[in-house]
XYZ file of C-alpha atoms in Angstrom:
658
model
C 1.632 8.550 7.028
C 2.325 10.441 3.558
C 4.319 10.037 0.160
C 6.978 11.932 -0.775
C 9.059 12.321 -4.024
C 12.057 15.101 -5.445
C 15.006 15.440 -7.212
C 18.619 16.928 -6.825
C 20.456 18.619 -10.272
C 19.755 19.901 -13.136
C 17.761 17.152 -14.845
C 16.541 17.488 -18.767
C 14.278 20.103 -19.840
C 11.834 17.540 -19.565
C 11.914 15.704 -16.221
C 12.566 18.844 -14.015
C 10.626 21.498 -12.091
C 6.566 21.511 -11.238
C 4.911 18.987 -13.808
C 7.305 16.203 -13.288
C 6.998 16.578 -9.662
C 3.229 16.203 -10.152
C 3.377 13.294 -12.167
C 5.453 11.622 -9.278
C 3.412 12.651 -6.620
C 0.036 11.905 -7.891
C 1.145 8.198 -8.358
C 0.981 8.714 -4.553
C -2.370 9.139 -3.638
C -2.847 6.377 -1.967
C -0.383 7.449 0.543
C -1.888 10.801 0.782
C -5.126 12.139 -0.201
C -5.565 14.848 1.501
C -3.647 17.177 -0.546
C -0.394 17.878 -2.092
C 2.446 20.705 -1.297
C 5.490 21.523 -3.339
C 9.001 23.413 -2.657
C 10.696 24.183 -6.113
C 13.641 26.087 -6.422
C 16.784 25.787 -9.134
C 18.261 22.401 -8.573
C 15.977 20.949 -6.748
C 11.992 19.884 -5.870
C 10.212 18.272 -3.062
C 6.680 17.463 -3.449
C 4.104 15.912 -1.020
C 1.313 13.614 -0.864
C -0.072 14.353 3.268
C -2.609 11.962 5.305
C -3.939 14.415 7.671
C -2.710 12.706 11.511
C -0.769 15.387 13.773
C -1.843 19.033 13.278
C -4.950 18.567 10.693
C -4.904 22.778 10.317
C -1.064 23.530 10.168
C 0.647 20.658 9.302
C 1.470 20.619 5.618
C 4.233 19.986 3.777
C 7.003 21.246 2.981
C 8.264 22.882 6.195
C 10.461 24.878 6.629
C 12.576 26.821 9.095
C 12.460 29.961 10.150
C 15.121 31.537 8.181
C 13.247 29.330 5.311
C 16.936 28.387 4.411
C 16.075 24.636 4.986
C 12.789 22.450 3.711
C 11.799 19.188 4.553
C 8.887 16.606 3.219
C 8.531 13.620 5.278
C 6.466 10.420 5.450
C 5.789 9.196 9.226
C 5.261 9.819 12.836
C 7.808 11.514 15.533
C 6.555 10.202 18.723
C 8.367 11.928 21.122
C 7.759 15.087 18.684
C 6.402 17.124 22.036
C 8.926 16.377 23.955
C 11.425 17.655 21.110
C 9.581 20.898 21.160
C 9.686 21.613 24.225
C 12.884 21.144 24.088
C 13.778 23.577 21.027
C 11.700 25.809 22.252
C 13.527 26.379 25.574
C 16.629 26.658 23.986
C 14.954 29.546 22.032
C 13.188 28.275 18.701
C 10.179 29.082 17.430
C 7.362 26.954 15.853
C 4.763 28.079 13.917
C 2.786 24.804 13.133
C 1.893 22.465 15.567
C 3.280 19.700 13.609
C 5.487 16.452 14.641
C 7.078 17.045 10.896
C 8.566 20.921 12.124
C 10.770 19.501 14.856
C 12.854 18.133 11.855
C 14.003 21.166 10.396
C 14.548 22.936 13.896
C 16.905 19.571 15.369
C 18.818 20.045 11.891
C 19.607 23.696 12.334
C 20.896 22.794 15.803
C 22.682 18.800 15.221
C 23.489 18.908 11.525
C 22.786 15.495 9.902
C 22.792 13.785 13.432
C 19.188 15.282 14.088
C 18.089 11.669 13.167
C 19.456 10.469 16.721
C 16.916 12.719 18.273
C 13.923 10.741 16.718
C 11.865 8.498 18.208
C 9.254 7.268 15.351
C 9.036 6.061 11.951
C 10.071 7.840 9.276
C 11.446 8.509 5.324
C 12.350 11.999 5.633
C 14.027 14.182 2.494
C 15.361 17.524 3.617
C 17.133 19.789 1.546
C 19.516 22.727 2.782
C 19.431 25.570 0.897
C 22.256 27.251 2.001
C 24.617 24.537 1.949
C 23.161 23.258 -1.354
C 22.674 19.936 -0.008
C 19.937 17.161 0.220
C 20.058 14.447 3.327
C 17.482 11.159 2.541
C 16.586 9.663 5.839
C 15.122 6.366 6.613
C 13.835 5.214 10.311
C 15.470 2.645 12.105
C 13.978 -0.193 11.650
C 13.026 0.315 7.852
C 9.015 0.714 8.814
C 8.754 3.642 5.599
C 10.466 3.342 2.698
C 12.716 5.477 0.859
C 14.095 4.993 -3.226
C 16.175 6.642 -4.882
C 17.931 6.444 -8.490
C 20.281 8.477 -10.375
C 19.098 9.363 -14.391
C 19.156 12.267 -16.725
C 21.854 14.533 -14.504
C 19.784 14.053 -11.399
C 19.347 12.107 -8.370
C 15.754 11.464 -8.403
C 14.059 9.423 -4.519
C 10.565 8.901 -3.863
C 8.533 6.839 -1.362
C 7.474 3.861 -4.172
C 8.842 3.381 -7.000
C 6.570 4.103 -8.953
C 6.503 7.668 -8.381
C 10.442 7.801 -9.963
C 8.996 5.791 -13.007
C 6.360 8.230 -13.590
C 9.510 10.785 -14.428
C 12.175 7.715 -15.405
C 10.140 5.044 -17.617
C 13.079 3.657 -18.607
C 13.941 2.907 -14.900
C 11.044 0.383 -15.115
C 13.057 -3.124 -15.622
C 13.315 -5.736 -13.273
C 16.624 -7.153 -11.913
C 17.948 -10.231 -12.238
C 19.530 -9.707 -9.050
C 16.661 -9.053 -7.620
C 14.712 -11.205 -8.852
C 16.635 -14.032 -7.678
C 16.867 -12.337 -3.894
C 13.080 -12.169 -4.105
C 13.144 -15.628 -4.498
C 15.673 -16.618 -1.910
C 14.410 -14.413 0.773
C 11.259 -13.757 0.270
C 12.567 -9.833 -0.657
C 15.765 -8.289 -1.824
C 18.271 -6.879 0.416
C 18.480 -3.054 0.805
C 20.328 -1.478 -0.708
C 19.125 -3.692 -3.408
C 15.247 -3.855 -5.134
C 13.330 -5.643 -8.218
C 14.346 -2.650 -9.970
C 17.978 -2.390 -12.148
C 19.729 0.909 -10.992
C 17.338 1.627 -8.144
C 18.311 1.699 -4.360
C 16.678 1.475 -0.841
C 17.282 3.628 1.477
C 18.915 0.395 4.306
C 17.117 1.041 7.044
C 19.069 3.553 10.148
C 21.434 5.586 6.967
C 21.076 8.622 6.467
C 22.328 9.594 3.164
C 23.820 13.071 2.315
C 24.098 14.517 -0.914
C 25.858 17.444 -2.164
C 24.803 20.194 -4.770
C 28.330 18.593 -6.758
C 27.043 14.651 -6.555
C 29.310 14.116 -4.163
C 27.141 11.843 -1.400
C 28.232 9.849 1.422
C 25.851 6.740 3.389
C 25.964 6.788 6.904
C 24.797 4.798 9.651
C 23.035 5.837 12.443
C 22.065 2.790 14.471
C 21.867 -1.010 14.337
C 20.544 -4.081 15.853
C 23.123 -4.365 18.140
C 23.971 -7.512 20.730
C 26.377 -8.421 23.881
C 29.041 -10.716 22.941
C 28.498 -14.428 23.960
C 30.410 -14.130 27.130
C 27.872 -11.763 28.388
C 24.736 -12.219 26.842
C 23.849 -14.451 30.036
C 25.084 -11.338 32.390
C 22.329 -9.375 33.919
C 21.394 -5.976 36.038
C 18.123 -7.622 37.174
C 18.054 -9.545 40.399
C 15.197 -11.804 38.015
C 13.551 -12.362 35.155
C 10.344 -11.632 37.189
C 12.070 -7.965 37.734
C 13.208 -7.847 33.677
C 9.470 -8.577 32.974
C 8.434 -6.041 35.215
C 10.439 -3.370 33.769
C 9.128 -4.783 30.056
C 5.648 -3.737 30.928
C 6.616 -0.668 31.539
C 8.260 -0.043 28.505
C 5.576 -1.237 26.526
C 3.326 0.901 28.255
C 4.993 3.982 27.130
C 5.838 2.961 24.113
C 2.131 2.348 23.299
C 1.348 5.792 24.560
C 3.561 6.996 22.672
C 2.225 5.878 19.708
C -1.389 6.700 20.548
C -0.233 10.327 19.666
C -2.853 11.360 17.030
C -5.478 14.128 16.121
C -7.782 11.297 14.872
C -9.313 8.026 15.923
C -6.708 5.240 16.204
C -7.776 1.514 16.153
C -5.618 -1.464 16.402
C -5.517 -4.878 14.704
C -6.662 -7.869 16.785
C -4.548 -11.771 15.733
C -6.061 -13.602 18.222
C -1.959 -13.970 19.563
C -0.148 -13.183 22.162
C 1.550 -9.768 20.430
C -1.428 -8.424 19.104
C -3.220 -9.036 22.300
C -1.151 -7.527 24.428
C -1.080 -4.234 22.530
C -4.853 -4.148 22.642
C -5.080 -4.888 26.223
C -2.648 -2.275 27.277
C -4.718 0.395 25.269
C -7.446 -0.768 27.639
C -5.690 -0.930 30.623
C -2.940 2.114 31.084
C -4.904 4.506 28.916
C -7.999 6.655 28.068
C -8.011 5.760 24.618
C -11.262 3.960 23.370
C -10.638 0.333 22.108
C -11.496 -0.411 18.202
C -9.798 -3.354 16.816
C -10.146 -4.945 13.682
C -9.526 -8.658 12.569
C -8.918 -10.874 9.896
C -10.882 -14.237 10.110
C -10.954 -17.547 7.230
C -13.495 -20.209 6.436
C -10.486 -22.424 6.253
C -9.387 -23.992 9.741
C -6.122 -24.112 9.010
C -5.853 -20.423 8.899
C -8.480 -19.027 10.777
C -7.714 -17.325 14.627
C -10.841 -15.883 14.988
C -11.843 -18.427 18.180
C -8.718 -16.091 19.588
C -9.738 -13.094 18.223
C -13.305 -13.010 19.893
C -11.675 -14.295 23.234
C -9.620 -11.076 23.079
C -13.003 -9.047 22.552
C -14.979 -10.878 25.000
C -12.209 -10.283 27.489
C -11.598 -6.967 27.033
C -15.010 -5.320 26.022
C -13.507 -3.885 22.967
C -15.917 -2.441 19.672
C -14.726 -4.915 16.946
C -14.755 -5.663 13.255
C -13.856 -8.896 11.487
C -13.943 -8.815 7.693
C -13.638 -12.402 6.394
C -11.570 -13.181 3.708
C -12.529 -16.178 0.557
C -9.419 -17.511 -1.529
C -11.413 -15.571 -4.400
C -11.254 -12.742 -3.219
C -7.717 -13.102 -2.535
C -7.192 -14.173 -6.199
C -9.267 -11.345 -7.159
C -7.279 -8.807 -5.065
C -3.387 -10.532 -5.776
C -2.748 -8.267 -8.762
C -3.494 -4.500 -6.838
C -1.533 -6.105 -3.942
C 1.447 -6.860 -6.747
C 0.785 -3.093 -7.904
C 1.396 -1.617 -4.104
C 4.532 -4.042 -3.601
C 6.349 -3.873 -6.513
C 8.203 -6.301 -5.814
C 7.719 -10.209 -6.663
C 6.314 -11.916 -3.670
C 6.262 -15.371 -2.725
C 2.770 -15.407 -0.349
C -0.473 -14.443 -0.393
C -0.434 -13.560 3.248
C -0.492 -9.672 2.302
C -4.124 -9.777 0.337
C -6.088 -9.881 3.749
C -4.285 -7.095 5.112
C -4.483 -5.050 2.198
C -8.259 -5.687 2.309
C -9.237 -5.023 6.100
C -7.185 -1.720 5.866
C -9.531 -0.409 3.325
C -12.383 -2.203 5.615
C -10.566 0.198 8.654
C -10.553 3.211 6.003
C -14.331 2.828 5.934
C -15.367 2.486 9.005
C -13.428 5.864 9.905
C -10.002 5.361 10.840
C -6.803 6.054 9.380
C -4.580 4.535 12.169
C -4.150 1.403 13.508
C -1.503 -0.063 16.686
C -0.343 -3.149 15.575
C 1.897 -6.586 17.309
C 4.663 -6.972 14.190
C 7.795 -6.804 15.439
C 7.708 -9.025 18.730
C 8.771 -12.244 16.957
C 11.684 -10.487 16.109
C 12.325 -8.902 19.668
C 11.806 -11.505 21.812
C 12.383 -14.675 20.044
C 8.959 -15.690 18.559
C 9.269 -17.510 15.553
C 9.388 -21.418 15.188
C 12.382 -20.942 13.187
C 14.841 -19.690 16.382
C 13.020 -23.022 18.333
C 13.550 -24.955 15.103
C 17.596 -23.475 14.838
C 17.979 -23.931 18.734
C 16.861 -27.456 18.109
C 18.863 -28.356 15.335
C 22.435 -27.078 17.112
C 21.693 -29.329 20.046
C 20.969 -32.373 17.106
C 24.242 -31.291 15.562
C 25.751 -31.426 18.816
C 25.522 -35.238 18.409
C 24.543 -36.124 15.251
C 23.829 -39.408 15.610
C 21.504 -39.108 18.035
C 17.751 -40.469 17.624
C 15.898 -38.755 19.767
C 17.023 -34.781 19.583
C 15.781 -34.323 16.455
C 12.434 -35.825 17.142
C 12.359 -32.312 19.601
C 11.307 -30.977 15.833
C 7.577 -32.376 16.311
C 7.012 -30.182 18.814
C 7.276 -27.345 15.580
C 5.159 -26.429 13.001
C 2.192 -28.212 14.652
C -0.551 -25.376 13.116
C 0.073 -26.832 9.681
C -1.772 -29.563 7.928
C 1.381 -30.389 5.839
C 4.168 -29.964 8.835
C 7.984 -30.735 7.526
C 8.015 -32.089 11.309
C 4.914 -34.011 10.982
C 7.320 -37.249 9.323
C 10.231 -38.398 11.362
C 12.119 -39.917 8.422
C 11.359 -35.995 6.306
C 11.924 -34.313 9.262
C 15.202 -35.762 9.464
C 16.131 -35.415 5.660
C 14.402 -31.309 5.976
C 16.149 -30.321 9.144
C 19.253 -31.751 8.626
C 19.839 -29.904 5.484
C 22.555 -27.354 5.711
C 23.944 -28.631 9.173
C 27.454 -28.043 8.358
C 27.097 -24.496 8.266
C 26.502 -24.495 11.844
C 29.001 -22.488 12.677
C 27.617 -19.415 10.054
C 25.620 -16.293 11.107
C 23.060 -17.600 8.209
C 22.791 -20.666 10.072
C 19.237 -21.004 11.631
C 17.992 -19.590 7.652
C 19.572 -21.839 5.792
C 16.309 -24.677 5.264
C 14.031 -21.650 4.565
C 15.881 -20.070 2.328
C 16.426 -23.703 0.005
C 13.014 -23.969 0.264
C 12.310 -20.558 -1.193
C 15.507 -21.321 -3.916
C 13.310 -23.234 -5.444
C 11.625 -21.594 -7.558
C 14.349 -20.475 -9.526
C 14.746 -23.959 -11.029
C 11.925 -22.018 -13.107
C 13.550 -19.192 -13.927
C 14.556 -19.560 -17.902
C 18.011 -21.301 -18.821
C 20.266 -18.455 -19.129
C 19.192 -17.004 -16.333
C 19.123 -20.153 -14.209
C 22.895 -20.436 -15.166
C 23.523 -16.983 -13.028
C 21.391 -18.540 -10.284
C 23.667 -21.541 -10.403
C 26.750 -19.541 -10.038
C 24.867 -17.678 -6.963
C 26.127 -17.915 -3.444
C 23.273 -17.148 -1.605
C 24.685 -17.593 2.061
C 27.845 -15.257 1.053
C 25.653 -13.154 -0.463
C 23.544 -12.612 2.860
C 26.439 -12.590 5.007
C 28.347 -9.813 2.821
C 25.554 -7.380 4.469
C 26.183 -8.937 8.335
C 28.483 -7.046 10.505
C 31.895 -8.405 11.251
C 31.749 -9.220 14.894
C 27.648 -11.293 14.639
C 29.797 -14.898 15.212
C 31.205 -13.138 18.651
C 27.808 -12.912 19.781
C 24.720 -15.805 20.536
C 23.170 -17.805 18.267
C 19.556 -16.595 18.931
C 21.310 -13.108 18.545
C 22.620 -14.018 15.098
C 19.282 -15.415 14.112
C 17.785 -12.562 15.420
C 19.495 -10.384 13.200
C 19.598 -11.996 10.250
C 16.007 -12.038 10.364
C 15.580 -7.953 10.866
C 17.592 -7.590 8.090
C 16.005 -9.835 5.839
C 12.244 -10.968 6.909
C 11.362 -8.000 8.781
C 12.603 -4.817 6.792
C 12.336 -6.511 3.043
C 9.157 -8.161 3.732
C 6.670 -7.543 6.496
C 7.176 -4.373 7.011
C 7.067 -3.367 3.756
C 5.034 -5.746 1.111
C 3.187 -7.077 4.591
C 2.997 -3.775 6.294
C 3.540 -0.285 4.674
C 2.362 -0.989 1.410
C -1.209 -2.876 1.856
C -1.783 -0.166 4.907
C -0.911 2.592 2.590
C -3.242 1.060 -0.265
C -6.337 1.707 1.561
C -4.796 4.924 3.062
C -3.979 3.622 7.255
C -1.331 3.741 8.702
C 0.214 1.158 10.910
C 2.366 1.638 14.119
C 4.303 -0.907 15.590
C 4.809 -0.385 19.274
C 7.317 -3.145 19.648
C 9.869 -1.614 17.480
C 10.400 1.047 19.458
C 14.400 1.466 19.467
C 14.299 2.176 22.860
C 12.368 -1.227 23.356
C 14.873 -3.403 20.918
C 18.225 -1.810 22.499
C 17.148 -3.080 25.616
C 15.633 -5.815 24.906
C 19.043 -7.172 22.657
C 20.746 -7.010 26.298
C 18.663 -10.050 27.844
C 20.124 -13.199 28.379
C 18.734 -15.369 24.935
C 17.334 -17.977 27.698
C 14.604 -15.054 28.857
C 13.427 -15.338 25.368
C 13.428 -18.842 24.511
C 12.744 -20.934 27.503
C 13.275 -24.376 26.493
C 10.719 -24.041 23.099
C 8.407 -21.792 24.461
C 8.962 -18.878 22.552
C 8.653 -14.864 24.034
C 9.416 -15.891 27.918
C 9.473 -12.931 29.148
C 7.098 -11.486 26.858
C 4.694 -13.794 28.363
C 5.486 -13.066 31.452
C 4.422 -9.330 30.986
C 1.625 -9.962 29.688
C 0.019 -12.610 31.568
C -1.923 -11.337 34.145
C -3.510 -9.252 31.325
C -4.612 -11.920 28.780
C -6.806 -14.643 29.054
C -4.384 -18.150 30.313
C -5.134 -19.351 26.622
C -3.876 -16.382 24.524
C -1.123 -16.002 27.467
C 0.015 -19.041 27.246
C -1.458 -20.054 23.531
C 2.165 -21.563 20.711
C 2.660 -19.033 17.808
C 0.691 -19.577 14.917
C 2.102 -17.379 12.311
C -0.678 -15.285 10.282
C -1.020 -17.123 7.024
C -3.304 -17.185 4.016
C -4.450 -19.769 1.234
C -1.821 -19.522 -1.848
C -1.813 -21.389 -5.165
C -5.705 -22.671 -4.376
C -6.609 -18.763 -4.281
C -6.165 -18.736 -7.820
C -8.335 -21.580 -9.168
C -12.213 -21.837 -8.957
C -13.843 -25.302 -9.665
C -10.342 -26.066 -11.262
C -10.386 -23.002 -13.464
C -8.013 -20.674 -13.067
C -8.526 -16.842 -12.905
C -8.651 -14.973 -16.339
C -5.958 -13.269 -15.540
C -3.808 -15.753 -14.495
C -4.608 -18.503 -16.961
C -3.216 -15.064 -19.646
C -0.075 -14.864 -17.632
C 0.627 -18.745 -17.504
C -0.045 -18.787 -21.098
C 3.080 -20.455 -23.784
C 2.822 -17.372 -25.903
C 2.808 -15.057 -23.011
C 5.907 -17.087 -20.580
C 7.906 -16.812 -24.190
C 7.707 -13.074 -24.566
C 8.217 -11.853 -21.047
C 11.396 -14.053 -21.342
C 11.909 -14.500 -17.656
C 10.759 -18.335 -16.854
C 11.207 -21.297 -18.759
C 8.117 -22.081 -20.610
C 7.691 -25.565 -20.276
C 8.602 -25.719 -16.307
C 6.331 -23.297 -15.467
C 3.249 -25.103 -17.154
C 3.755 -28.210 -15.607
C 4.189 -25.776 -11.850
C 0.613 -23.996 -13.213
C -0.630 -27.264 -14.140
C 0.238 -28.811 -10.921
C -0.932 -25.751 -8.905
C -4.774 -26.162 -11.172
C -4.793 -29.674 -10.195
C -4.750 -28.862 -6.716
C -1.281 -30.936 -5.784
C 1.088 -27.873 -5.177
C 0.743 -28.444 -1.434
C 4.347 -28.062 -0.035
C 5.888 -24.207 0.955
C 8.160 -25.110 -2.170
C 5.402 -25.249 -4.649
C 3.097 -22.604 -3.310
C 5.890 -20.453 -2.907
C 7.315 -21.087 -6.294
C 4.027 -20.462 -7.956
C 3.287 -17.290 -6.052
C 6.518 -15.575 -7.017
C 6.255 -17.035 -10.421
C 2.663 -14.826 -10.802
C 3.607 -11.420 -8.748
C 6.582 -11.490 -11.515
C 4.526 -12.282 -14.152
C 2.044 -9.307 -13.257
C 5.622 -6.919 -12.689
C 6.542 -7.737 -16.064
C 2.615 -7.012 -17.442
C 2.594 -3.981 -15.851
C 6.066 -2.344 -17.034
C 4.915 -3.748 -20.735
C 7.195 -7.028 -20.578
C 10.185 -4.958 -20.411
C 13.285 -6.945 -21.193
C 15.136 -7.551 -17.676
C 18.867 -6.763 -18.100
C 21.621 -9.119 -17.686
C 23.688 -9.429 -14.216
C 27.575 -10.236 -15.129
C 28.145 -10.807 -11.529
C 25.415 -11.246 -9.462
C 27.755 -11.576 -5.931
C 29.033 -8.435 -6.269
C 26.379 -6.208 -8.211
C 24.609 -3.988 -5.461
C 27.038 -4.883 -2.682
C 27.838 -2.778 0.197
């Protein structure tokens, strides 16, 4: 895992060359603590910060082709580099390192921009073709590794994190109202938008080619796709058991590939089906020693240590548990926001950031995780909730159909499904959108959007004119309504929460804060493609989520783990920022009326009331907690950028639209 940065063009005298590359890449030292590398020639500069994982001796970047006309800096891993290298050598290519990075320049020499189609991995790539005077930026299919770019000072600039861009372009550190509104709705801005004005995220599965004269072409080379609804029930398998057997084989292959490293590899163990399955596959089908790591909490509502330790005993792993208190979460939250570089609505990423520190302290730099299984195999309550809501909508007057919702969210102390009258009201919202691709997500987004009520009055006017559903739909495939309902729900989830939040704020950013590389076997793109062809009923059987995955893993796990209902990973939110009714010092300072007025983003009176509610311990619902954490994180971003005035937006629906 690494960090990269660079520019293409002829920037002003103080904005180019080795000096500015050094300023940029040094902000990414956490991504690559093992050394820096640079390539500079007229009109282009590449910089790299390395975390050594494969080819420790000769794998320093930038890497070049034999003619030294193609150079690349790369963040991530190419898991199938061994097979690619053998094929390329058979075709006459000569390598000078043992690094996975070098296959990139050779594949580009042979296939041009289509080199990415041959890669199985998680990556952000910047490649300079000196002979043709063109820059190629590429991002992996699922969006595991980040890559940002902007145009300023006569050049195109790019980096793994926006802080590297701001090191060269401090004037770009201006929060985008549209980006904040998206974060307060979808939990993260939707690619290619970011929280910052005129700073773009390269979307997952895309290649951006930029010519020396400034012309650029954005090409999508991969996407989540599903069969049309009329074909979604057909399958080549004789039975679901046969398909589960093939799924097991595919998971073993993905795990074996992602264990490739020249350093020790560990695994996260949450206590749920997904991470337990990964650890069981490592133990049962590889020779890799199993070293596991977990987060635990004192509050029973959040703690899963009982299930974690059941797996440790079952597999006999060498295990470490990091127990986190709300106080530690509150004190570490500013560090999280500095790494996330975007408003966040939950504190759940903080314990994972602290866990990455612990993993590093134990001498590990790579961990496998269970992230992605819920998106690929239909694991979230949201998917089951949408199934019930569609069933209910066919007979809206039914009294018993909505009672099925009581089977959901049992792990919550304040479940919206616990009270039948409230459940009917809460889950009934958005039923008029049943024929829209975003139907499943309306309750979640409606709850999150309540944070928009705390914006300053003039910004609330913009928010009121913004159609969040239409905005999200503008980023969806034209034929998505031809897919089965579960397929639509999976796609929207993959493009919003997964790519924007789980793989970013709760994934790459917190792992790299501790100089740890996270790997995601469930997001192997060949596994996603295979799973997307399965009948929806094989993923959700009745209201049992991930049915086929449970079949594939059941003989590897204790029965209570294999049959356990999904419990999403969560952490204490607003309660983490108060001790004995008193706010942490920085929290009190940020919510002070003078600071709120100076920053100009939020309504002083409304935000002060929210602060008082959280201080009194009465912010117990999703909406209040998300609003408090979202406002706090945005205030931290504004403070870190000297409370830059947010840039106005003429039309939020049009800004950044693809």
